[in-house]
PDB file of C-alpha atoms in Angstrom:
ATOM      1  CA  MET V   1      24.914 -20.504  -8.855  1.00 86.00           C
ATOM      2  CA  ILE V   2      21.121 -19.953  -8.446  1.00 87.00           C
ATOM      3  CA  HIS V   3      19.846 -22.651 -10.334  1.00 89.00           C
ATOM      4  CA  ALA V   4      22.412 -24.906  -8.614  1.00 93.00           C
ATOM      5  CA  ILE V   5      21.238 -23.458  -5.273  1.00 94.00           C
ATOM      6  CA  ILE V   6      17.399 -24.194  -6.172  1.00 91.00           C
ATOM      7  CA  ASP V   7      18.290 -27.981  -7.677  1.00 93.00           C
ATOM      8  CA  TYR V   8      19.917 -28.411  -4.232  1.00 96.00           C
ATOM      9  CA  ILE V   9      17.334 -27.423  -2.040  1.00 94.00           C
ATOM     10  CA  GLU V  10      14.538 -29.674  -4.008  1.00 92.00           C
ATOM     11  CA  PHE V  11      16.799 -32.578  -3.571  1.00 95.00           C
ATOM     12  CA  LEU V  12      16.982 -32.080   0.335  1.00 95.00           C
ATOM     13  CA  LYS V  13      13.171 -32.566  -0.182  1.00 92.00           C
ATOM     14  CA  LYS V  14      12.835 -35.280  -2.668  1.00 90.00           C
ATOM     15  CA  GLU V  15      15.516 -37.414  -1.113  1.00 93.00           C
ATOM     16  CA  HIS V  16      16.155 -36.542   2.714  1.00 95.00           C
ATOM     17  CA  GLY V  17      12.482 -35.032   3.151  1.00 93.00           C
ATOM     18  CA  LEU V  18      13.663 -31.715   4.542  1.00 95.00           C
ATOM     19  CA  HIS V  19      11.459 -28.544   4.250  1.00 94.00           C
ATOM     20  CA  VAL V  20      14.271 -26.102   3.884  1.00 95.00           C
ATOM     21  CA  THR V  21      13.666 -22.027   3.496  1.00 92.00           C
ATOM     22  CA  VAL V  22      16.137 -19.315   2.874  1.00 92.00           C
ATOM     23  CA  HIS V  23      15.481 -16.346   5.177  1.00 88.00           C
ATOM     24  CA  ASP V  24      17.216 -13.138   3.865  1.00 83.00           C
ATOM     25  CA  TRP V  25      18.728 -10.494   6.683  1.00 79.00           C
ATOM     26  CA  ASP V  26      19.522  -7.141   5.751  1.00 72.00           C
ATOM     27  CA  GLY V  27      18.636  -7.534   2.176  1.00 71.00           C
ATOM     28  CA  HIS V  28      21.969  -9.421   1.464  1.00 77.00           C
ATOM     29  CA  PHE V  29      19.723 -11.819  -1.157  1.00 79.00           C
ATOM     30  CA  SER V  30      16.989  -9.166  -2.010  1.00 68.00           C
ATOM     31  CA  GLY V  31      18.494  -9.465  -5.798  1.00 71.00           C
ATOM     32  CA  PHE V  32      17.541 -13.066  -5.905  1.00 78.00           C
ATOM     33  CA  MET V  33      14.456 -13.568  -3.751  1.00 71.00           C
ATOM     34  CA  GLY V  34      12.115 -13.317  -6.774  1.00 72.00           C
ATOM     35  CA  GLN V  35      13.600 -17.161  -7.368  1.00 79.00           C
ATOM     36  CA  LEU V  36      14.235 -17.597  -4.373  1.00 82.00           C
ATOM     37  CA  ALA V  37      10.705 -16.692  -2.563  1.00 78.00           C
ATOM     38  CA  PRO V  38       9.051 -20.399  -3.021  1.00 80.00           C
ATOM     39  CA  TYR V  39      11.602 -21.295  -0.383  1.00 85.00           C
ATOM     40  CA  ASN V  40      10.906 -18.189   1.786  1.00 81.00           C
ATOM     41  CA  ILE V  41       7.650 -18.869   3.826  1.00 79.00           C
ATOM     42  CA  HIS V  42       7.038 -22.340   5.761  1.00 79.00           C
ATOM     43  CA  ALA V  43       4.366 -23.627   3.508  1.00 76.00           C
ATOM     44  CA  ASN V  44       3.056 -26.477   5.736  1.00 83.00           C
ATOM     45  CA  PRO V  45      -0.901 -26.055   6.200  1.00 86.00           C
ATOM     46  CA  TYR V  46      -0.200 -25.321  10.143  1.00 89.00           C
ATOM     47  CA  CYS V  47       2.116 -22.285   9.817  1.00 86.00           C
ATOM     48  CA  LEU V  48       0.168 -20.683   6.866  1.00 81.00           C
ATOM     49  CA  TYR V  49      -2.701 -21.198   9.073  1.00 85.00           C
ATOM     50  CA  VAL V  50      -1.680 -19.182  12.016  1.00 85.00           C
ATOM     51  CA  LYS V  51       0.272 -17.112   9.917  1.00 78.00           C
ATOM     52  CA  SER V  52      -3.236 -15.925   8.682  1.00 74.00           C
ATOM     53  CA  CYS V  53      -3.385 -13.575  11.682  1.00 75.00           C
ATOM     54  CA  ARG V  54      -1.777 -10.313  10.952  1.00 71.00           C
ATOM     55  CA  GLU V  55      -0.735 -10.045  14.824  1.00 77.00           C
ATOM     56  CA  VAL V  56       1.453 -13.638  13.981  1.00 78.00           C
ATOM     57  CA  TRP V  57       3.007 -12.250  11.321  1.00 71.00           C
ATOM     58  CA  GLU V  58       4.370  -9.205  12.940  1.00 71.00           C
ATOM     59  CA  THR V  59       5.437 -11.532  15.745  1.00 75.00           C
ATOM     60  CA  CYS V  60       7.194 -14.112  13.294  1.00 75.00           C
ATOM     61  CA  ILE V  61       8.952 -11.042  11.967  1.00 71.00           C
ATOM     62  CA  ALA V  62       9.948  -9.848  15.212  1.00 70.00           C
ATOM     63  CA  ARG V  63      11.499 -12.856  16.656  1.00 76.00           C
ATOM     64  CA  GLN V  64      13.574 -13.207  13.757  1.00 78.00           C
ATOM     65  CA  TYR V  65      16.122 -10.793  15.394  1.00 78.00           C
ATOM     66  CA  LYS V  66      16.427 -13.697  18.352  1.00 84.00           C
ATOM     67  CA  VAL V  67      17.262 -16.061  15.616  1.00 88.00           C
ATOM     68  CA  VAL V  68      19.647 -13.929  14.111  1.00 86.00           C
ATOM     69  CA  GLU V  69      21.302 -13.357  17.641  1.00 88.00           C
ATOM     70  CA  ARG V  70      21.401 -17.404  18.472  1.00 91.00           C
ATOM     71  CA  CYS V  71      23.287 -17.486  14.422  1.00 91.00           C
ATOM     72  CA  LYS V  72      26.397 -15.973  16.306  1.00 88.00           C
ATOM     73  CA  ASN V  73      27.079 -19.826  18.014  1.00 90.00           C
ATOM     74  CA  GLY V  74      26.141 -21.682  14.634  1.00 94.00           C
ATOM     75  CA  LEU V  75      23.300 -24.211  13.775  1.00 96.00           C
ATOM     76  CA  PHE V  76      20.756 -24.731  16.558  1.00 96.00           C
ATOM     77  CA  TYR V  77      17.455 -26.556  16.983  1.00 96.00           C
ATOM     78  CA  GLY V  78      14.722 -24.542  18.621  1.00 93.00           C
ATOM     79  CA  VAL V  79      10.816 -24.147  18.625  1.00 93.00           C
ATOM     80  CA  CYS V  80       9.032 -21.530  17.782  1.00 89.00           C
ATOM     81  CA  TYR V  81       6.377 -19.741  19.544  1.00 86.00           C
ATOM     82  CA  ALA V  82       3.618 -21.719  17.770  1.00 89.00           C
ATOM     83  CA  GLY V  83       5.173 -24.902  18.759  1.00 92.00           C
ATOM     84  CA  VAL V  84       6.720 -25.730  15.396  1.00 94.00           C
ATOM     85  CA  GLY V  85      10.500 -27.527  15.611  1.00 95.00           C
ATOM     86  CA  GLU V  86      12.753 -26.010  13.734  1.00 96.00           C
ATOM     87  CA  TYR V  87      16.806 -26.135  12.816  1.00 97.00           C
ATOM     88  CA  VAL V  88      18.248 -23.194  11.599  1.00 96.00           C
ATOM     89  CA  VAL V  89      21.597 -22.641  10.116  1.00 97.00           C
ATOM     90  CA  PRO V  90      23.106 -19.292   9.797  1.00 96.00           C
ATOM     91  CA  VAL V  91      25.028 -18.181   6.113  1.00 95.00           C
ATOM     92  CA  TYR V  92      28.003 -16.357   6.555  1.00 94.00           C
ATOM     93  CA  TYR V  93      30.083 -14.546   4.259  1.00 92.00           C
ATOM     94  CA  LYS V  94      33.351 -14.092   5.991  1.00 89.00           C
ATOM     95  CA  GLU V  95      32.085 -12.894   9.772  1.00 87.00           C
ATOM     96  CA  GLU V  96      29.290 -11.052   8.099  1.00 89.00           C
ATOM     97  CA  LEU V  97      25.825 -12.870   8.704  1.00 91.00           C
ATOM     98  CA  LEU V  98      23.454 -12.747   5.146  1.00 90.00           C
ATOM     99  CA  GLY V  99      20.668 -14.791   6.181  1.00 90.00           C
ATOM    100  CA  PHE V 100      19.763 -18.536   7.912  1.00 94.00           C
ATOM    101  CA  LEU V 101      18.407 -21.746   6.736  1.00 96.00           C
ATOM    102  CA  SER V 102      15.468 -22.879   8.421  1.00 95.00           C
ATOM    103  CA  ILE V 103      14.640 -26.979   8.065  1.00 96.00           C
ATOM    104  CA  SER V 104      11.367 -26.846   9.588  1.00 95.00           C
ATOM    105  CA  GLY V 105       7.932 -28.649   9.934  1.00 93.00           C
ATOM    106  CA  TYR V 106       8.929 -30.853  13.546  1.00 96.00           C
ATOM    107  CA  LYS V 107       6.386 -31.113  16.205  1.00 95.00           C
ATOM    108  CA  GLY V 108       7.501 -29.070  18.942  1.00 92.00           C
ATOM    109  CA  ASP V 109       5.641 -28.167  21.820  1.00 93.00           C
ATOM    110  CA  ARG V 110       1.905 -29.038  21.093  1.00 92.00           C
ATOM    111  CA  ASN V 111       0.526 -27.618  24.182  1.00 91.00           C
ATOM    112  CA  ARG V 112       1.199 -23.791  22.717  1.00 92.00           C
ATOM    113  CA  ILE V 113      -1.289 -24.384  20.616  1.00 93.00           C
ATOM    114  CA  ARG V 114      -4.140 -23.500  23.769  1.00 91.00           C
ATOM    115  CA  SER V 115      -2.653 -19.669  24.291  1.00 89.00           C
ATOM    116  CA  MET V 116      -1.664 -19.289  20.667  1.00 89.00           C
ATOM    117  CA  ALA V 117      -5.562 -19.793  19.693  1.00 91.00           C
ATOM    118  CA  LYS V 118      -6.545 -17.730  22.703  1.00 90.00           C
ATOM    119  CA  THR V 119      -3.976 -14.983  22.384  1.00 89.00           C
ATOM    120  CA  TYR V 120      -4.635 -14.684  18.356  1.00 88.00           C
ATOM    121  CA  MET V 121      -8.286 -15.879  18.198  1.00 89.00           C
ATOM    122  CA  LEU V 122      -7.801 -18.672  16.216  1.00 89.00           C
ATOM    123  CA  ASP V 123      -9.748 -21.639  15.818  1.00 91.00           C
ATOM    124  CA  ARG V 124      -7.980 -24.530  18.628  1.00 93.00           C
ATOM    125  CA  LYS V 125      -9.461 -27.455  16.788  1.00 93.00           C
ATOM    126  CA  THR V 126      -8.208 -26.594  13.231  1.00 93.00           C
ATOM    127  CA  MET V 127      -4.593 -25.814  15.085  1.00 93.00           C
ATOM    128  CA  GLU V 128      -4.900 -29.394  16.492  1.00 94.00           C
ATOM    129  CA  GLU V 129      -6.029 -30.847  13.545  1.00 93.00           C
ATOM    130  CA  GLN V 130      -3.084 -29.230  11.241  1.00 92.00           C
ATOM    131  CA  PHE V 131      -0.707 -29.984  13.946  1.00 94.00           C
ATOM    132  CA  ASP V 132      -1.412 -33.374  14.243  1.00 94.00           C
ATOM    133  CA  THR V 133      -1.481 -34.196  10.462  1.00 94.00           C
ATOM    134  CA  TYR V 134       1.033 -31.855   8.551  1.00 93.00           C
ATOM    135  CA  LEU V 135       3.858 -31.883  11.155  1.00 95.00           C
ATOM    136  CA  MET V 136       6.712 -34.554  11.419  1.00 94.00           C
ATOM    137  CA  ASP V 137       6.990 -36.122  14.703  1.00 94.00           C
ATOM    138  CA  THR V 138      10.832 -36.318  15.052  1.00 93.00           C
ATOM    139  CA  PRO V 139      13.438 -34.116  13.512  1.00 95.00           C
ATOM    140  CA  PRO V 140      16.503 -35.812  12.305  1.00 95.00           C
ATOM    141  CA  ASP V 141      20.015 -35.698  14.096  1.00 95.00           C
ATOM    142  CA  ALA V 142      21.965 -32.668  14.297  1.00 96.00           C
ATOM    143  CA  ALA V 143      24.814 -34.137  13.005  1.00 96.00           C
ATOM    144  CA  PHE V 144      22.849 -35.001   9.388  1.00 97.00           C
ATOM    145  CA  ILE V 145      21.593 -31.665   9.354  1.00 97.00           C
ATOM    146  CA  LYS V 146      24.858 -30.473   9.583  1.00 96.00           C
ATOM    147  CA  THR V 147      26.333 -32.651   7.471  1.00 97.00           C
ATOM    148  CA  VAL V 148      23.636 -32.361   4.106  1.00 97.00           C
ATOM    149  CA  VAL V 149      22.512 -28.273   4.625  1.00 97.00           C
ATOM    150  CA  THR V 150      26.232 -26.862   5.196  1.00 96.00           C
ATOM    151  CA  PRO V 151      26.991 -26.865   1.432  1.00 96.00           C
ATOM    152  CA  LEU V 152      23.632 -25.035   0.676  1.00 96.00           C
ATOM    153  CA  ALA V 153      24.659 -22.703   3.208  1.00 96.00           C
ATOM    154  CA  ALA V 154      28.433 -22.260   1.368  1.00 96.00           C
ATOM    155  CA  MET V 155      26.483 -21.995  -1.993  1.00 96.00           C
ATOM    156  CA  LEU V 156      24.825 -18.834  -0.738  1.00 95.00           C
ATOM    157  CA  ALA V 157      28.088 -17.708   0.456  1.00 94.00           C
ATOM    158  CA  LEU V 158      29.363 -18.050  -2.956  1.00 94.00           C
ATOM    159  CA  LEU V 159      26.345 -16.238  -4.449  1.00 91.00           C
ATOM    160  CA  TYR V 160      26.561 -13.426  -2.493  1.00 89.00           C
ATOM    161  CA  GLU V 161      30.721 -13.333  -2.795  1.00 89.00           C
ATOM    162  CA  THR V 162      30.399 -13.497  -6.559  1.00 87.00           C
ATOM    163  CA  SER V 163      27.188 -10.996  -7.549  1.00 80.00           C
ATOM    164  CA  PRO V 164      26.611  -7.474  -7.523  1.00 70.00           C
ATOM    165  CA  LYS V 165      25.627  -6.360  -4.123  1.00 59.00           C
ATOM    166  CA  PRO V 166      21.685  -5.077  -4.334  1.00 51.00           C
ATOM    167  CA  ALA V 167      20.439  -1.958  -2.996  1.00 50.00           C
ATOM    168  CA  ALA V 168      18.953  -2.207   0.506  1.00 45.00           C
ATOM    169  CA  PRO V 169      15.106  -3.596   0.290  1.00 47.00           C
ATOM    170  CA  VAL V 170      12.285  -1.255   0.448  1.00 49.00           C
ATOM    171  CA  GLY V 171       8.709  -2.192   1.484  1.00 52.00           C
ATOM    172  CA  ASP V 172       6.545  -3.609   4.069  1.00 71.00           C
ATOM    173  CA  ASP V 173       7.904  -6.695   5.795  1.00 73.00           C
ATOM    174  CA  TYR V 174       4.506  -7.789   7.069  1.00 72.00           C
ATOM    175  CA  LEU V 175       2.746  -7.204   3.830  1.00 82.00           C
ATOM    176  CA  TYR V 176       5.681  -9.012   1.592  1.00 83.00           C
ATOM    177  CA  GLY V 177       5.180 -11.893   4.038  1.00 79.00           C
ATOM    178  CA  HIS V 178       1.068 -11.845   4.007  1.00 80.00           C
ATOM    179  CA  LEU V 179       1.586 -11.354   0.348  1.00 86.00           C
ATOM    180  CA  LEU V 180       3.208 -14.451   0.053  1.00 85.00           C
ATOM    181  CA  SER V 181       1.349 -16.567   2.541  1.00 79.00           C
ATOM    182  CA  TYR V 182      -2.076 -15.720   0.536  1.00 84.00           C
ATOM    183  CA  ILE V 183      -0.401 -16.645  -2.793  1.00 87.00           C
ATOM    184  CA  HIS V 184       0.734 -19.601  -1.542  1.00 84.00           C
ATOM    185  CA  ALA V 185      -2.526 -20.677  -0.032  1.00 80.00           C
ATOM    186  CA  HIS V 186      -4.336 -19.555  -3.053  1.00 85.00           C
ATOM    187  CA  PHE V 187      -2.255 -20.495  -5.919  1.00 87.00           C
ATOM    188  CA  ASP V 188      -4.220 -23.686  -6.822  1.00 86.00           C
ATOM    189  CA  ARG V 189      -7.301 -21.621  -7.488  1.00 87.00           C
ATOM    190  CA  ASP V 190      -9.255 -18.660  -9.299  1.00 87.00           C
ATOM    191  CA  PHE V 191      -7.003 -15.901  -8.423  1.00 89.00           C
ATOM    192  CA  HIS V 192      -7.325 -12.221  -8.711  1.00 89.00           C
ATOM    193  CA  LEU V 193      -5.154  -9.304  -7.557  1.00 91.00           C
ATOM    194  CA  GLU V 194      -7.839  -7.287  -6.485  1.00 90.00           C
ATOM    195  CA  THR V 195      -8.815 -10.352  -4.231  1.00 88.00           C
ATOM    196  CA  VAL V 196      -5.370 -10.498  -2.882  1.00 87.00           C
ATOM    197  CA  ALA V 197      -5.191  -6.878  -2.095  1.00 87.00           C
ATOM    198  CA  ALA V 198      -8.289  -6.756  -0.353  1.00 84.00           C
ATOM    199  CA  ASN V 199      -7.132  -9.454   1.747  1.00 80.00           C
ATOM    200  CA  CYS V 200      -3.930  -7.781   2.708  1.00 79.00           C
ATOM    201  CA  HIS V 201      -5.970  -4.340   3.081  1.00 78.00           C
ATOM    202  CA  CYS V 202      -4.283  -2.116   0.557  1.00 83.00           C
ATOM    203  CA  SER V 203      -4.511  -1.322  -2.860  1.00 86.00           C
ATOM    204  CA  VAL V 204      -3.472  -3.138  -5.805  1.00 89.00           C
ATOM    205  CA  SER V 205      -0.953  -0.838  -7.001  1.00 88.00           C
ATOM    206  CA  TYR V 206       0.751  -0.820  -3.500  1.00 87.00           C
ATOM    207  CA  ALA V 207       0.645  -4.434  -2.965  1.00 88.00           C
ATOM    208  CA  CYS V 208       2.191  -4.984  -6.560  1.00 90.00           C
ATOM    209  CA  ARG V 209       5.015  -2.248  -6.012  1.00 88.00           C
ATOM    210  CA  VAL V 210       6.021  -3.846  -2.246  1.00 87.00           C
ATOM    211  CA  PHE V 211       6.251  -7.292  -3.733  1.00 88.00           C
ATOM    212  CA  LYS V 212       8.309  -6.316  -6.996  1.00 86.00           C
ATOM    213  CA  CYS V 213      10.655  -4.796  -4.551  1.00 84.00           C
ATOM    214  CA  LYS V 214      10.983  -7.235  -2.199  1.00 81.00           C
ATOM    215  CA  THR V 215      11.619  -9.829  -4.931  1.00 82.00           C
ATOM    216  CA  GLY V 216      12.168  -8.158  -8.523  1.00 82.00           C
ATOM    217  CA  THR V 217       9.225 -10.149 -10.032  1.00 87.00           C
ATOM    218  CA  THR V 218       5.609  -9.585 -10.019  1.00 91.00           C
ATOM    219  CA  ILE V 219       2.955 -11.264  -8.205  1.00 92.00           C
ATOM    220  CA  LEU V 220       1.359 -12.961 -11.160  1.00 92.00           C
ATOM    221  CA  GLN V 221       4.927 -13.629 -12.566  1.00 91.00           C
ATOM    222  CA  TYR V 222       5.577 -15.465  -9.008  1.00 91.00           C
ATOM    223  CA  LEU V 223       2.414 -17.085  -9.419  1.00 92.00           C
ATOM    224  CA  LYS V 224       3.011 -18.593 -12.552  1.00 91.00           C
ATOM    225  CA  GLY V 225       6.254 -19.907 -11.399  1.00 89.00           C
ATOM    226  CA  LEU V 226       4.621 -21.542  -8.024  1.00 89.00           C
ATOM    227  CA  ARG V 227       2.169 -22.906 -10.332  1.00 91.00           C
ATOM    228  CA  MET V 228       4.413 -24.718 -12.824  1.00 92.00           C
ATOM    229  CA  HIS V 229       6.953 -25.708  -9.919  1.00 88.00           C
ATOM    230  CA  GLU V 230       3.717 -27.830  -8.754  1.00 88.00           C
ATOM    231  CA  ALA V 231       2.897 -29.120 -11.805  1.00 91.00           C
ATOM    232  CA  ARG V 232       6.226 -30.317 -12.409  1.00 90.00           C
ATOM    233  CA  ARG V 233       6.573 -32.304  -9.485  1.00 86.00           C
ATOM    234  CA  LEU V 234       2.881 -33.891  -9.677  1.00 88.00           C
ATOM    235  CA  LEU V 235       3.964 -34.733 -13.376  1.00 91.00           C
ATOM    236  CA  LYS V 236       7.023 -36.422 -11.819  1.00 87.00           C
ATOM    237  CA  GLN V 237       5.641 -37.901  -8.995  1.00 83.00           C
ATOM    238  CA  THR V 238       2.168 -38.899  -9.543  1.00 85.00           C
ATOM    239  CA  THR V 239       0.270 -40.745 -12.634  1.00 87.00           C
ATOM    240  CA  LEU V 240      -2.799 -38.161 -12.355  1.00 88.00           C
ATOM    241  CA  PRO V 241      -4.297 -37.148 -15.714  1.00 91.00           C
ATOM    242  CA  VAL V 242      -3.206 -33.667 -16.872  1.00 93.00           C
ATOM    243  CA  GLY V 243      -6.460 -32.403 -17.233  1.00 92.00           C
ATOM    244  CA  GLU V 244      -6.235 -32.859 -13.260  1.00 91.00           C
ATOM    245  CA  ILE V 245      -3.287 -31.606 -12.655  1.00 93.00           C
ATOM    246  CA  ALA V 246      -4.098 -28.632 -14.436  1.00 93.00           C
ATOM    247  CA  HIS V 247      -7.091 -28.044 -11.941  1.00 91.00           C
ATOM    248  CA  MET V 248      -4.861 -28.710  -8.668  1.00 89.00           C
ATOM    249  CA  THR V 249      -2.777 -25.779 -10.147  1.00 91.00           C
ATOM    250  CA  GLY V 250      -5.306 -23.323 -10.528  1.00 92.00           C
ATOM    251  CA  TYR V 251      -5.789 -23.501 -14.341  1.00 93.00           C
ATOM    252  CA  ASN V 252      -9.543 -24.413 -15.267  1.00 89.00           C
ATOM    253  CA  ASP V 253      -8.948 -25.190 -18.863  1.00 91.00           C
ATOM    254  CA  ALA V 254      -6.568 -27.958 -19.380  1.00 92.00           C
ATOM    255  CA  ASN V 255      -5.624 -26.717 -23.006  1.00 93.00           C
ATOM    256  CA  TYR V 256      -4.591 -23.343 -21.886  1.00 93.00           C
ATOM    257  CA  PHE V 257      -2.689 -25.185 -18.728  1.00 93.00           C
ATOM    258  CA  THR V 258      -0.934 -27.026 -21.654  1.00 94.00           C
ATOM    259  CA  ASN V 259       0.175 -24.128 -23.760  1.00 93.00           C
ATOM    260  CA  VAL V 260       1.663 -22.242 -20.628  1.00 93.00           C
ATOM    261  CA  PHE V 261       3.379 -24.903 -19.532  1.00 93.00           C
ATOM    262  CA  LYS V 262       4.682 -25.686 -22.798  1.00 93.00           C
ATOM    263  CA  LYS V 263       5.657 -21.940 -23.376  1.00 92.00           C
ATOM    264  CA  GLU V 264       7.387 -22.259 -20.108  1.00 89.00           C
ATOM    265  CA  MET V 265       9.420 -25.517 -19.992  1.00 89.00           C
ATOM    266  CA  GLY V 266       9.540 -25.914 -24.270  1.00 92.00           C
ATOM    267  CA  VAL V 267       7.718 -29.268 -24.201  1.00 92.00           C
ATOM    268  CA  SER V 268       4.071 -30.308 -23.096  1.00 93.00           C
ATOM    269  CA  PRO V 269       3.150 -31.642 -20.001  1.00 93.00           C
ATOM    270  CA  THR V 270       2.812 -35.155 -21.481  1.00 92.00           C
ATOM    271  CA  GLY V 271       6.482 -35.108 -23.097  1.00 92.00           C
ATOM    272  CA  PHE V 272       7.629 -33.581 -19.823  1.00 91.00           C
ATOM    273  CA  ARG V 273       6.505 -36.996 -17.963  1.00 89.00           C
ATOM    274  CA  ARG V 274       7.756 -38.910 -20.510  1.00 86.00           C
ATOM    275  CA  ASN V 275      11.269 -37.622 -20.436  1.00 82.00           C
ATOM    276  CA  GLU V 276      11.208 -37.922 -16.441  1.00 65.00           C
TER     277      GLU V 276
END
């Protein structure tokens, strides 16, 4: 079921241009967040930039309670505190809220950039450039979102119903979010756990422990999965040479990249592209 869920999220992105993220509530999906982690963060550069500030991350986490409250009324469209428009689709099992799906990445309110930049001491020009470049102009119709995303919510509810119930999650929410943000922003370059921990102002052991508790996988395993995910996308959708794709996904040695890819996928990058 988890693989069908991931495939459907990818389908929504490829066929309909929808950027869907899955948000757990009270640990209902904690046993699967290692596999769903690539879809647990708004990875567009604008969101990654504003959330590079600790206070912004804390505000984002705090405001999830407001999102959950609005979920009681079903699907809705809103604009986050950073000015990004998004649809929210609640995921219920019977009458219990398991989490919600966010369909995000739309230009909601550009006027919020000024106050955000001033409050959190972010570079206003950078925010404006990324807002204009990476956010989409117009969100789709709500009826369309309901039609194509409700099946995904139903799949997640079925996953919860048919799977062993995980223990409540542990660890620091801010640190976990910041780790995800850092990994997504730096997966395409040299990557060292010491640098990650220093950036998050904690020890390597604590960062690794929190990430493992939240996702069920290690930081380096998750990093490899993210790199392989991007490599597959580039092989499918571009004609870039394998060596260039290796470099774009954080591998300085194309031969090493090929060996890792073949071990993970059972076929070489060239063979994968040919089979597509």
